[in-house]
JSON list of C-alpha atoms in Angstrom, two decimals:
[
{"chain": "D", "resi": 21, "resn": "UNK", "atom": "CA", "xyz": [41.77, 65.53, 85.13]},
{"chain": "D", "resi": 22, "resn": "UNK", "atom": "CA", "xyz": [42.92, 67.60, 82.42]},
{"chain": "D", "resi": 23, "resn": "UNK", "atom": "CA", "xyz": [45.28, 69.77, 85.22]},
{"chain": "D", "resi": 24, "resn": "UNK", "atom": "CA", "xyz": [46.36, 66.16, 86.30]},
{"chain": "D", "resi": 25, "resn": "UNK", "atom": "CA", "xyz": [47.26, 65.37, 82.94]},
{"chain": "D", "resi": 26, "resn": "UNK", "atom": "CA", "xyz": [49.49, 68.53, 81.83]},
{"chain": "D", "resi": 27, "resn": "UNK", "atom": "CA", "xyz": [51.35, 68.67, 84.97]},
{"chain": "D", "resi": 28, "resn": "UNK", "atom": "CA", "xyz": [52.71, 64.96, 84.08]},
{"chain": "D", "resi": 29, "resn": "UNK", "atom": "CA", "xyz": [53.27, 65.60, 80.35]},
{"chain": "D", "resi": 30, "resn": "UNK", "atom": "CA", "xyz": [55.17, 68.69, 81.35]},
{"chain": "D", "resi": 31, "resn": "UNK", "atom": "CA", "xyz": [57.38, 67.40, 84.25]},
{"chain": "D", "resi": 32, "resn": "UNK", "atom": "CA", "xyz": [59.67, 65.24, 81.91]},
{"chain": "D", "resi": 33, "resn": "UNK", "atom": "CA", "xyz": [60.00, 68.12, 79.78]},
{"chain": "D", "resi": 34, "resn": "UNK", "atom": "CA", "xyz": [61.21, 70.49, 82.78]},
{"chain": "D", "resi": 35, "resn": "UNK", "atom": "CA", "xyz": [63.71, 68.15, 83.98]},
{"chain": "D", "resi": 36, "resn": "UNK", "atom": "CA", "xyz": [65.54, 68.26, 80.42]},
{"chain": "D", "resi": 37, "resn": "UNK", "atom": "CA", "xyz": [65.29, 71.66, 80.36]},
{"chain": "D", "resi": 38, "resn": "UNK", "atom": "CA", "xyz": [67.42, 72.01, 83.79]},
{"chain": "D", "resi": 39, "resn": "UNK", "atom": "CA", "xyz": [69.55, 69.53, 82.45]},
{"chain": "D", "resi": 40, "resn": "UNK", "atom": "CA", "xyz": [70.50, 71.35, 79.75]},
{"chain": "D", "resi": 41, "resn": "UNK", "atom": "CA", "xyz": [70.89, 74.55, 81.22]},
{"chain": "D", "resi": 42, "resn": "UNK", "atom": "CA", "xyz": [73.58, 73.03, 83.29]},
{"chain": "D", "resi": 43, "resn": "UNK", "atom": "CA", "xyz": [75.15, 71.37, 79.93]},
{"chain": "D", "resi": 44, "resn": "UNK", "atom": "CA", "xyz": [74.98, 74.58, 78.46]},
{"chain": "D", "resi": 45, "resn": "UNK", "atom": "CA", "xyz": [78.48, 76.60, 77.83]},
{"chain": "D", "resi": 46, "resn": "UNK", "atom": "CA", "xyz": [79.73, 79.27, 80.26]},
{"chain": "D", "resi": 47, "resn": "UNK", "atom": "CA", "xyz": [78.98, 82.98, 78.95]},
{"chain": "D", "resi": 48, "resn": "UNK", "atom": "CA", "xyz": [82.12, 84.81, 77.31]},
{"chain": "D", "resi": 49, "resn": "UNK", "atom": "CA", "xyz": [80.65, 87.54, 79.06]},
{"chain": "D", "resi": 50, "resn": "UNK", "atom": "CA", "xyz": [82.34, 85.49, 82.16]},
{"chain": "D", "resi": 51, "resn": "UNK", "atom": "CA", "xyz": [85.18, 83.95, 80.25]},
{"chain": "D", "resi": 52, "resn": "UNK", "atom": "CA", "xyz": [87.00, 85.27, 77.20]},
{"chain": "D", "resi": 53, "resn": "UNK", "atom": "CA", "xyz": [86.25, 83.65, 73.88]},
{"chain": "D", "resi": 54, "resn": "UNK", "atom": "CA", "xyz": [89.52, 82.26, 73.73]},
{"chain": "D", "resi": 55, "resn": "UNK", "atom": "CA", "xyz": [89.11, 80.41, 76.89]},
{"chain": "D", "resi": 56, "resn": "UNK", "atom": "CA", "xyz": [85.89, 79.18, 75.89]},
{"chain": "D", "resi": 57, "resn": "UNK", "atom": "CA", "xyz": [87.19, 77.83, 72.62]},
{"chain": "D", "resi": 58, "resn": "UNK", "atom": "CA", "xyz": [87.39, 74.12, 73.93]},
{"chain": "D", "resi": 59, "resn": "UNK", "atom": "CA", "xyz": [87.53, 70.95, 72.16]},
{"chain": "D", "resi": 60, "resn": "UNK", "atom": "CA", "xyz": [84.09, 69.77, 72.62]},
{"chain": "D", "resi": 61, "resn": "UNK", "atom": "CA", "xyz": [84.30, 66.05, 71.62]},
{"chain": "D", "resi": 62, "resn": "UNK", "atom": "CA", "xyz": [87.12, 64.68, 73.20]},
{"chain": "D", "resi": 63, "resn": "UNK", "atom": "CA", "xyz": [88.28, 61.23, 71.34]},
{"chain": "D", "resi": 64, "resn": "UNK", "atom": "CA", "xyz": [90.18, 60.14, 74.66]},
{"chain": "D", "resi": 65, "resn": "UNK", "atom": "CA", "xyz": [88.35, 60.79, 78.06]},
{"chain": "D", "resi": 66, "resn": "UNK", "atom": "CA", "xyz": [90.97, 59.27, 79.98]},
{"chain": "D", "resi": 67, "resn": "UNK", "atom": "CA", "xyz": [93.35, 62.36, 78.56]},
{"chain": "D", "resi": 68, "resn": "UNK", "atom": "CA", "xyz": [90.61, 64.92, 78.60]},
{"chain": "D", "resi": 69, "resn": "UNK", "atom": "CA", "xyz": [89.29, 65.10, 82.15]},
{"chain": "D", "resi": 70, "resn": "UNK", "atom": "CA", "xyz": [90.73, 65.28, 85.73]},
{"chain": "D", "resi": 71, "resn": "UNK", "atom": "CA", "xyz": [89.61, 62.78, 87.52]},
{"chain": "D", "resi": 72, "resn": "UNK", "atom": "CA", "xyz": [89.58, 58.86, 88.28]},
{"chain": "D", "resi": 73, "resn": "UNK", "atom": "CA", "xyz": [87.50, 56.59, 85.79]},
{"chain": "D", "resi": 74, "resn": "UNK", "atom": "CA", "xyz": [85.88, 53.86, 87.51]},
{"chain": "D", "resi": 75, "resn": "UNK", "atom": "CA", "xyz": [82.65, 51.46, 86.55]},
{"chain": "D", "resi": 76, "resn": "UNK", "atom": "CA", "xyz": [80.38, 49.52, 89.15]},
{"chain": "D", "resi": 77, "resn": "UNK", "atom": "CA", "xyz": [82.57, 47.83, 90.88]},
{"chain": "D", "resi": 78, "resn": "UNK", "atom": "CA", "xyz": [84.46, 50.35, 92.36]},
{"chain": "D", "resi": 79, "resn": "UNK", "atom": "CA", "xyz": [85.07, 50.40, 95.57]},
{"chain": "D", "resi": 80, "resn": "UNK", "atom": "CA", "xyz": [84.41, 53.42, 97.89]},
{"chain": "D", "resi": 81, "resn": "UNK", "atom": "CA", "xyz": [86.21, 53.56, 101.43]},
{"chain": "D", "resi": 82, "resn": "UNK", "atom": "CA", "xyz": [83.38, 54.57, 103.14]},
{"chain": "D", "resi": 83, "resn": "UNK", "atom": "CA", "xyz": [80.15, 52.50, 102.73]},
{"chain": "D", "resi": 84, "resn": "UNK", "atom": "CA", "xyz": [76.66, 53.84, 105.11]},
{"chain": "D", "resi": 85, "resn": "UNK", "atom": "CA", "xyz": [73.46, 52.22, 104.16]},
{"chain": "D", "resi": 86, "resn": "UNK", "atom": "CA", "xyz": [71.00, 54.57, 102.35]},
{"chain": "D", "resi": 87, "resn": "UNK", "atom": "CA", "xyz": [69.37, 54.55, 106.24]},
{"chain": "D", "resi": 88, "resn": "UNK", "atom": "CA", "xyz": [72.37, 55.96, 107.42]},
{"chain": "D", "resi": 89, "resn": "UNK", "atom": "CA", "xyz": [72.91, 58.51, 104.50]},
{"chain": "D", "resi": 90, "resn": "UNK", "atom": "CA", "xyz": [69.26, 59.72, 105.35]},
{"chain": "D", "resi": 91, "resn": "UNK", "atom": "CA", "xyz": [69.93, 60.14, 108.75]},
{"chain": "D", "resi": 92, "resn": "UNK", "atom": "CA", "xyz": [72.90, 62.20, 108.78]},
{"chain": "D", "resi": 93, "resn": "UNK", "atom": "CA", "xyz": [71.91, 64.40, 105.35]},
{"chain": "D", "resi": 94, "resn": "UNK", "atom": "CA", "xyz": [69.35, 67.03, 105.05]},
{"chain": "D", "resi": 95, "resn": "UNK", "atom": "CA", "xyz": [66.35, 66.06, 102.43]},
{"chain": "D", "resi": 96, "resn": "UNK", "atom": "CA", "xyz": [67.98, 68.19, 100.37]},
{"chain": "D", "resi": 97, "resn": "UNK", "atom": "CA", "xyz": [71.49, 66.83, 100.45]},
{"chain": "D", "resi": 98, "resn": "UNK", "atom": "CA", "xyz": [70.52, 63.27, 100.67]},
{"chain": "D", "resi": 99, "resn": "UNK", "atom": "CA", "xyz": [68.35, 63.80, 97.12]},
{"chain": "D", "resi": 100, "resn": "UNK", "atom": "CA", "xyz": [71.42, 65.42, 95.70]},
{"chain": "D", "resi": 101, "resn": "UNK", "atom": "CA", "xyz": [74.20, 63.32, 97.00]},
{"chain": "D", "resi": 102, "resn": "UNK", "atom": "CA", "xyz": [72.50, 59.70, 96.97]},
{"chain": "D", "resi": 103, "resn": "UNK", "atom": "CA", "xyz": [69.52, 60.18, 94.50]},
{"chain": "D", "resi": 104, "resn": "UNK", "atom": "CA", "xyz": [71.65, 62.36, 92.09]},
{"chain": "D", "resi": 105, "resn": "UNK", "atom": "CA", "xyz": [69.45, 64.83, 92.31]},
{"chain": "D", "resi": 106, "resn": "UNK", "atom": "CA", "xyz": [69.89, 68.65, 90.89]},
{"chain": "D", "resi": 107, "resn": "UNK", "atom": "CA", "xyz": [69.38, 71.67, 92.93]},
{"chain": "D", "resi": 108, "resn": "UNK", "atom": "CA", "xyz": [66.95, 74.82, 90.98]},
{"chain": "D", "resi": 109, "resn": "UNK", "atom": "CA", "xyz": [70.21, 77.36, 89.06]},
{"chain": "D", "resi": 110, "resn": "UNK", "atom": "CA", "xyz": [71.06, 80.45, 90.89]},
{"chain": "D", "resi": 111, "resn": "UNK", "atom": "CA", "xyz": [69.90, 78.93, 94.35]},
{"chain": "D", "resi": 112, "resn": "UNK", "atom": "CA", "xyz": [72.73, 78.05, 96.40]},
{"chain": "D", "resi": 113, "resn": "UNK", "atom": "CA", "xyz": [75.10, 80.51, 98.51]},
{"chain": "D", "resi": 114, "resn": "UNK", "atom": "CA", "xyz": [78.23, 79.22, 97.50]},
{"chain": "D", "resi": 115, "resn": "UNK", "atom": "CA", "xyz": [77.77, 80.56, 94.09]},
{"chain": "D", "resi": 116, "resn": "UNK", "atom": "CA", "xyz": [78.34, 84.00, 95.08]},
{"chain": "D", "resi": 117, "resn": "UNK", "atom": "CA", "xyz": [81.94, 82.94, 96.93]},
{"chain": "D", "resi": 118, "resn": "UNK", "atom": "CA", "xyz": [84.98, 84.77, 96.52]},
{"chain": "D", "resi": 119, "resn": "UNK", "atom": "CA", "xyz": [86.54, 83.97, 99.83]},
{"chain": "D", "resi": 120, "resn": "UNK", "atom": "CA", "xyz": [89.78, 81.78, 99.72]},
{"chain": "D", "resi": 121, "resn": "UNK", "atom": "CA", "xyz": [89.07, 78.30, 100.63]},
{"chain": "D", "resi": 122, "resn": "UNK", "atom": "CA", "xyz": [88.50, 74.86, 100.03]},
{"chain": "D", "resi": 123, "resn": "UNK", "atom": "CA", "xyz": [84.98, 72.95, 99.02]},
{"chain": "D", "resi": 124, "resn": "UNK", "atom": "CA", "xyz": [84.61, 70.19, 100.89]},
{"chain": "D", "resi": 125, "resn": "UNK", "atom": "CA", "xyz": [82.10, 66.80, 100.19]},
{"chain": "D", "resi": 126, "resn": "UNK", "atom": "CA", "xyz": [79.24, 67.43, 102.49]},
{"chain": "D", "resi": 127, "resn": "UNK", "atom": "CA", "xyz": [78.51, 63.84, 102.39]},
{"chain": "D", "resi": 128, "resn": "UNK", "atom": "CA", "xyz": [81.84, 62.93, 104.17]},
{"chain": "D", "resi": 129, "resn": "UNK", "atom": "CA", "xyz": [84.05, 66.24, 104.62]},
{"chain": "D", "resi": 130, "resn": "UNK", "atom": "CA", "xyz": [86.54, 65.35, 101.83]},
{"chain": "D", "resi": 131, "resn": "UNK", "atom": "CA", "xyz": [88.53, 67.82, 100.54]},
{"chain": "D", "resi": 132, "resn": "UNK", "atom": "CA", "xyz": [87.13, 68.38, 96.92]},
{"chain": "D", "resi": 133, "resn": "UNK", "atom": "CA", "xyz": [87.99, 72.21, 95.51]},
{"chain": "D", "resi": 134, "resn": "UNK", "atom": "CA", "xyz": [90.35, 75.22, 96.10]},
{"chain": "D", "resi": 135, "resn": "UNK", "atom": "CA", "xyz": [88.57, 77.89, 95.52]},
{"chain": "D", "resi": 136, "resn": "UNK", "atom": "CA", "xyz": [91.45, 79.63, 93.32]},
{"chain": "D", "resi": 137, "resn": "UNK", "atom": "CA", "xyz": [89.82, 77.10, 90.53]},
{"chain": "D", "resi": 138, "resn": "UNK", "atom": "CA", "xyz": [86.30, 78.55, 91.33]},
{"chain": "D", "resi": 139, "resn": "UNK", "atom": "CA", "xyz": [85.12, 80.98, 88.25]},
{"chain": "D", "resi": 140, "resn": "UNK", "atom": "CA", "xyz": [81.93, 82.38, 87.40]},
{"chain": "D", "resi": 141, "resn": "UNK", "atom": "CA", "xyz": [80.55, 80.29, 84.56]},
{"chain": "D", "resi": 142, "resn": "UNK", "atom": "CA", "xyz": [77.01, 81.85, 84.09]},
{"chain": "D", "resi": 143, "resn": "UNK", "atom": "CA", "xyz": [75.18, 78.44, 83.95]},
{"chain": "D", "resi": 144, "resn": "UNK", "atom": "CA", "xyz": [73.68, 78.83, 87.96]},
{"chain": "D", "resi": 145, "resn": "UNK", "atom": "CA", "xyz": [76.15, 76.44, 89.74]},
{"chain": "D", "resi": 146, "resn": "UNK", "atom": "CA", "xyz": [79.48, 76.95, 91.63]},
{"chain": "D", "resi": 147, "resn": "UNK", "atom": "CA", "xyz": [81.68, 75.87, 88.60]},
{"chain": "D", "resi": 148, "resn": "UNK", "atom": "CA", "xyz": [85.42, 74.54, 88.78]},
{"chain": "D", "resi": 149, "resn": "UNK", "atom": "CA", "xyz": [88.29, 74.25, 86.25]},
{"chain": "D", "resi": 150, "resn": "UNK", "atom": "CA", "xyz": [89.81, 71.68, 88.21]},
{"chain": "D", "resi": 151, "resn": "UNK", "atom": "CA", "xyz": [89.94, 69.29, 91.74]},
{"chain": "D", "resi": 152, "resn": "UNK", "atom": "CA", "xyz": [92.04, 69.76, 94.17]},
{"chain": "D", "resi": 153, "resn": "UNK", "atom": "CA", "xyz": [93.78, 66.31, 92.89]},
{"chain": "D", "resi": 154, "resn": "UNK", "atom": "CA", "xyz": [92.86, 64.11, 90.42]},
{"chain": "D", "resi": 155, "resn": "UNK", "atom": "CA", "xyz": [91.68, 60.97, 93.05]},
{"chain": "D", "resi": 156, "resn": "UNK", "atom": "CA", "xyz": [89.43, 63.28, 95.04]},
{"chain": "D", "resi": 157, "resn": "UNK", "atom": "CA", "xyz": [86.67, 62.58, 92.30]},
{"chain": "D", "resi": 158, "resn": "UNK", "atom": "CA", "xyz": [85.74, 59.37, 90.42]},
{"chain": "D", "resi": 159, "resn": "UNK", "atom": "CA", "xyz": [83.93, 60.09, 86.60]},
{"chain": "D", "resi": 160, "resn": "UNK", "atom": "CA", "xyz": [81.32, 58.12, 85.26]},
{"chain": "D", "resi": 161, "resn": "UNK", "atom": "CA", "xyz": [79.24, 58.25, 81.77]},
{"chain": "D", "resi": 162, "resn": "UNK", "atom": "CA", "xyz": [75.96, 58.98, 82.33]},
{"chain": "D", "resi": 163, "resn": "UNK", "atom": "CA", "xyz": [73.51, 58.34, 79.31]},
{"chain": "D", "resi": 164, "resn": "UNK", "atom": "CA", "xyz": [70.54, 59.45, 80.91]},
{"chain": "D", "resi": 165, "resn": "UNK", "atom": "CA", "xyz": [67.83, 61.52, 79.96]},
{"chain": "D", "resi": 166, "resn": "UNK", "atom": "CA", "xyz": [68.65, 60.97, 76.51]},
{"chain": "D", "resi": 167, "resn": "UNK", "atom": "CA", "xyz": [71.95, 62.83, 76.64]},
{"chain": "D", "resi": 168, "resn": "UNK", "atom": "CA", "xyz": [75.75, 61.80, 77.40]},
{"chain": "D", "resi": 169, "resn": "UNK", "atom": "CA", "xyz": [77.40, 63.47, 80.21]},
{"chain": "D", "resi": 170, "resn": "UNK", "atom": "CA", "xyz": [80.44, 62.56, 82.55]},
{"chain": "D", "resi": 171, "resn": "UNK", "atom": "CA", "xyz": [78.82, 62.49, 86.18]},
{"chain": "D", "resi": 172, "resn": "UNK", "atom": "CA", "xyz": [81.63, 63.50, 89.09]},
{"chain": "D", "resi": 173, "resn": "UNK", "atom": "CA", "xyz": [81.10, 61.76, 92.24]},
{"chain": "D", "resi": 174, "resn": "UNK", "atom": "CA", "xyz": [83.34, 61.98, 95.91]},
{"chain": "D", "resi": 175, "resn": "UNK", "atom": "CA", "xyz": [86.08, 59.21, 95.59]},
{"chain": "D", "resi": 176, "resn": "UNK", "atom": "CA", "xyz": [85.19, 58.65, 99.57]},
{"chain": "D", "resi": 177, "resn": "UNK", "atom": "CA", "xyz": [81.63, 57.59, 98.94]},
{"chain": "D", "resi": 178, "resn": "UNK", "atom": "CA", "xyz": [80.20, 57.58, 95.39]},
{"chain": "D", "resi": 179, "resn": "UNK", "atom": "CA", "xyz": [78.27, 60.75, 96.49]},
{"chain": "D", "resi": 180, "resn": "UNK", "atom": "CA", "xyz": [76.73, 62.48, 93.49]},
{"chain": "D", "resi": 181, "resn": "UNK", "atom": "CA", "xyz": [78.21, 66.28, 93.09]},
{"chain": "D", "resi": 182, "resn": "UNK", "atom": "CA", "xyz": [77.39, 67.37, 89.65]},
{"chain": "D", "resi": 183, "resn": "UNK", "atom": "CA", "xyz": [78.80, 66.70, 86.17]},
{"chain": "D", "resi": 184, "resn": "UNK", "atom": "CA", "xyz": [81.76, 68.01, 84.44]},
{"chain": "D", "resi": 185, "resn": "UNK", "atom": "CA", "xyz": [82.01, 69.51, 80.67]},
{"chain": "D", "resi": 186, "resn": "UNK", "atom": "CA", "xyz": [84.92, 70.35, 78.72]},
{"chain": "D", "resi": 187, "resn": "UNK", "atom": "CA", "xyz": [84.12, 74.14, 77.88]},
{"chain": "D", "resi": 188, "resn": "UNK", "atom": "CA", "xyz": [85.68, 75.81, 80.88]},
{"chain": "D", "resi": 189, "resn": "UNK", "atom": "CA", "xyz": [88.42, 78.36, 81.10]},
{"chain": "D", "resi": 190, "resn": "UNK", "atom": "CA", "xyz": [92.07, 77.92, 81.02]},
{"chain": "D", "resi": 191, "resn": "UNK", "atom": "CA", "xyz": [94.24, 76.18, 82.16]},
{"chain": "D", "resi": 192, "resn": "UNK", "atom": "CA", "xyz": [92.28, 73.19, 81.79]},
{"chain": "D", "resi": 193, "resn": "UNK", "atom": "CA", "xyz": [89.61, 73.50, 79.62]},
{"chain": "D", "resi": 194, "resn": "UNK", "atom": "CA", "xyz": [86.92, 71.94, 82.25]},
{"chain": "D", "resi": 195, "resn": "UNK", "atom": "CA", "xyz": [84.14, 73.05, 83.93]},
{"chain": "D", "resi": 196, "resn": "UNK", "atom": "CA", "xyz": [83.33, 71.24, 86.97]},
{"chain": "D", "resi": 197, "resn": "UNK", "atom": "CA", "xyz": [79.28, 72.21, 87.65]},
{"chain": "D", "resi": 198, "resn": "UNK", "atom": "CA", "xyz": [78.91, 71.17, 91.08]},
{"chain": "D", "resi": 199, "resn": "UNK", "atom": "CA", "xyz": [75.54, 71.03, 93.49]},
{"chain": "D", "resi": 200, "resn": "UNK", "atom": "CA", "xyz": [75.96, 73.84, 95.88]},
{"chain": "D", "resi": 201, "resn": "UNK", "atom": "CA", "xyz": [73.95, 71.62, 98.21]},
{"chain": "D", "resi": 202, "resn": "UNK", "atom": "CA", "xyz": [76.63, 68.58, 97.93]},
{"chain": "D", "resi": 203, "resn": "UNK", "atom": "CA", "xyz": [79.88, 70.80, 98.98]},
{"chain": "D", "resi": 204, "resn": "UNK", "atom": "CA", "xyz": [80.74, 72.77, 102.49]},
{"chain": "D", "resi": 205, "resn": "UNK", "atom": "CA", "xyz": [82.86, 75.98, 102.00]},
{"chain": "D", "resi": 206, "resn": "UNK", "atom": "CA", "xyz": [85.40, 76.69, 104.47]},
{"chain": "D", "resi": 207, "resn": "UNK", "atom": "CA", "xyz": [87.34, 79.54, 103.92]},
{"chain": "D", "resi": 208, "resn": "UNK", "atom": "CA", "xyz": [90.77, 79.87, 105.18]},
{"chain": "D", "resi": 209, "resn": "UNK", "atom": "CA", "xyz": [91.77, 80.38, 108.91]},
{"chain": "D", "resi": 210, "resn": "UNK", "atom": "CA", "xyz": [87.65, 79.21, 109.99]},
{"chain": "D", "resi": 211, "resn": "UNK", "atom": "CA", "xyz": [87.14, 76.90, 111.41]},
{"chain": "D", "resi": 212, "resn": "UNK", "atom": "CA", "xyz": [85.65, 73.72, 109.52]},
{"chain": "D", "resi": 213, "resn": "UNK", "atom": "CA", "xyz": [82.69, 71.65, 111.04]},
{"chain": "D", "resi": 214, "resn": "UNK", "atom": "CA", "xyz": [83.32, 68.17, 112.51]},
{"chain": "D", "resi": 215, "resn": "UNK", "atom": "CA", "xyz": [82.25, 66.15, 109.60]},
{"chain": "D", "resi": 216, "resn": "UNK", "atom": "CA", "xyz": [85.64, 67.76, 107.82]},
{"chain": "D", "resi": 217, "resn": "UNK", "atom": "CA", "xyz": [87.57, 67.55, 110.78]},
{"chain": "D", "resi": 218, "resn": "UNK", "atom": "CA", "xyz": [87.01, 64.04, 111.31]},
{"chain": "D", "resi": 219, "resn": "UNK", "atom": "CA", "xyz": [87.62, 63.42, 107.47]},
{"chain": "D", "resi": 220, "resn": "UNK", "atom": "CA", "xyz": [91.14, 65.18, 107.81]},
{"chain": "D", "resi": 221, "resn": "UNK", "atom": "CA", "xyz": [92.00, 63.38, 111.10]},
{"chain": "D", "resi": 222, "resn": "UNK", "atom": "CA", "xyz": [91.28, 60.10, 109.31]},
{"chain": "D", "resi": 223, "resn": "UNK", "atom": "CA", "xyz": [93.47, 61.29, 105.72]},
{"chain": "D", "resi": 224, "resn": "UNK", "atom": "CA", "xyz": [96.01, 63.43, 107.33]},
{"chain": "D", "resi": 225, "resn": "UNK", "atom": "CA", "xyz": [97.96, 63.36, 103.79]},
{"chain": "D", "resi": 226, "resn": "UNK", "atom": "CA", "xyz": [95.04, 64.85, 101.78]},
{"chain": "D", "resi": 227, "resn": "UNK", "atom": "CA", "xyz": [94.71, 68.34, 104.56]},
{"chain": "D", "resi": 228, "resn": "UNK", "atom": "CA", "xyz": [94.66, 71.16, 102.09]},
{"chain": "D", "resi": 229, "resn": "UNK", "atom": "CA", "xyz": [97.58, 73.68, 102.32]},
{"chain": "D", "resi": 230, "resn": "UNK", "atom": "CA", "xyz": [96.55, 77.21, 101.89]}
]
């Protein structure tokens, strides 16, 4: 009982903990100091971050049941993506990418990243200064866990990717902390897989030009 016990008082606590190692700032071992030095309370959010502001109603151009979201997605994916879940730091593959590329949604293939705006922020996650354009993702305050952070979903579907802070590197200031589980790399001149293809046959205007 007393096992039982700890192990409940203590999960609350390790979920805030991963939280804020993801809200933490990236290491000026990674970045210089200067390009850390970021405003860190905007007064406008509209002027500070890339991205398109949007509340409940909202409405996303493609719409699957949560059935259909399960079915297609990997447990993994579908916890991230639809449950707005957070993957463990330092886990995924795509933080170690150098390749040139583009990140794509791996909810719905949309084009999200280039990866010349990949850098290596220290905090665990693949981390972005900016999106490939500024109605790829749709921003939304999130006031959970006790904390207030601007959540980035895909503009296609509402799919959870991560949360963006305003302590990146230059040009932009931002850091874009995305799920590795919620994007698909594809670097340049591979082939991409048929959930992106199908996405790019469908929004011929937003193909990536490398």
């Amino acid at each position: 009982m007393t096992n039982t016990r700890s192990l409940v008082l203590t999960l609350p606590l390790s979920i805030v903990v991963l939280l804020a190692a993801c809200s933490r700032q990236p290491s000026n071992a990674q970045n210089s100091a200067e390009d850390s030095k970021v405003d860190s309370a905007p007064a406008n959010y509209n002027e500070k971050y890339i991205g398109v502001w949007a509340d409940e109603n909202y409405q996303y151009p493609i719409q699957r049941s949560e059935i259909e979201w399960k079915e297609m997605l990997s447990d993994k994916e579908f916890h991230i993506l639809r449950e707005e879940g957070t993957e463990r730091a330092f886990t995924s593959p795509l933080n170690n990418v150098k390749e040139e590329g583009v990140f794509y949604s791996a909810a719905t293939g949309q084009p999200l990243f280039l990866s010349n705006t990949k850098f290596k922020s220290g905090t665990g996650w693949p981390s972005f200064y900016e999106p490939i354009r500024k109605d790829a993702v749709v921003l939304k305050e999130d006031n959970r866990y006790g904390m207030t952070r601007i959540e980035v979903v895909d503009s296609s579907s509402g799919s959870h990717l991560g949360h963006v802070f305003p302590d990146g590197p230059k040009p932009t200031g931002l850091r874009y902390c995305m799920n590795g589980a919620s994007l698909i790399f594809v670097a340049k001149d591979e082939e991409p897989p048929a959930l992106v293809k199908e996405y790019l046959e469908d929004n011929p205007d937003e193909k990536p030009s490398l």
